[in-house]
Amino acid sequence: MIALLNSKISQMLSNEVARNSLFGMFFKLLGLGLGFVMSLLIANLMGVSAVGLIAFSTSIAVFIRLLISFGTDAYVVKLVAQHQANGASGSTNGLLRSLAIYRAVITALVLLLFYILYQVPALSIARFDSSEFNALIVFIPAFVVGGLTDLWSGYLRGLKQSWRSFAIEQALVSMLTLIFILAVYWCASLTLISIAVSYFFANFFAVLIGLYVVIRFSPQAGQPKRVALPGVLKSAFPFMVTSSMYLVMSQTDTLMLGLMLSIEEVGVYSIALKLAMLTSVVLLVSNSIVAPKISELYTLNKKEEMISLARKVVTVLCLIGCLVLLVFVFAGGYILSLWGVAEYADLLVILAVGQFINLATGPVGNLLVMTDYAAIQSRIVMVMALLNVGLNYWLITDYGVYGAAISTAVVVALTNIMSWIMVWFKHGAAIVPLLSIKGGGR
């Protein structure tokens, strides 16, 4: 039995896709685990409002990071892979240098702006007290600085250094942040400002460590070739548009809660959302394994085999989704009591239902993106992103934090259901667990 298990593990590690998926899941789980530890620590020592302030700051920062990156985080993966395939290592190094300088300069200007804001006497916003606002002005630049790790991560993926990319992107910042927060807790006292400063230095050192890894594993090709940055930014712009739609989908709820409700309610919501999205790890790993196989089978015109694979995946994901949903339905209050917010168990269940549908529909997005129907999936995401904004505003106004949960669950469900319908229409079969329902076909 042990010999068979060792054989299976060896086979997985010898397969590049499976190995990268395994490392990706490990570092994703590590990052999530460290994030929950920090959340528990901060909530119990500083209150749920501190967790909410961090979540709100993150939502603002990710949009600033997107504007700074201009889509280059995603585009660099494609471009570096192309340069390496063509043996143009000099162009690869030149691309990294140009993008690193561009990103560093823009990030420095943003930091300068926030430093000026921090120095302005009595500057505040009515909904925050002075300590919260001062911490907010430190938290946002901290997460903006961390945006450079996205560049390092994309560059390493292009070089097929996937596990190092996962380590930097998923776990490094969380690990360093926890170390800094624990050091402050033991040596001084935790305040909103000290936590914000801990996040800043954690992101700063993560950028430095990531830069070292990138330099260490970059191809050695003599003098880097000059790369025309305007051309790169122009080509990266479509990636920014696509990423912005996904950001609107994922961050609108937290951002609007921070603008419309108390920061404590943002904290409660962010805790419930992170718990509900634990299943996203399974879906992420599943998609990373299945996506290249779907592309391969579609290219070879093995459509029935492709649909069969998708159904098998959906069957497993449905089972996992049901188990997780049952846990949250019957034990959600107990789980949330660890943060001192057991009364919001219904909030967790609402969000978990949306994530269950996300899991139960399986790789429908990949079945469109990997089979020449990426434009359809992009339109679905764009429409749902706009709907998400409207629904959040309406439902938060009427139902508060529960309105945000309902909006998020509805939009997640509709996005996947629409993708599921389009897969049925375009590929002639429904992706249903253990069933073989024939659809319309094109």
Coordinates of C-alpha atoms in Angstrom, one line a residue, residues 1-10:
M1 CA 0.0 0.0 0.0
I2 CA 2.8 2.4 1.0
A3 CA 4.7 1.4 -2.2
L4 CA 1.6 2.1 -4.3
L5 CA 1.2 5.5 -2.6
N6 CA 4.8 6.4 -3.2
S7 CA 4.4 5.4 -6.8
K8 CA 1.4 7.7 -7.3
I9 CA 3.1 10.6 -5.6
S10 CA 6.2 10.1 -7.8

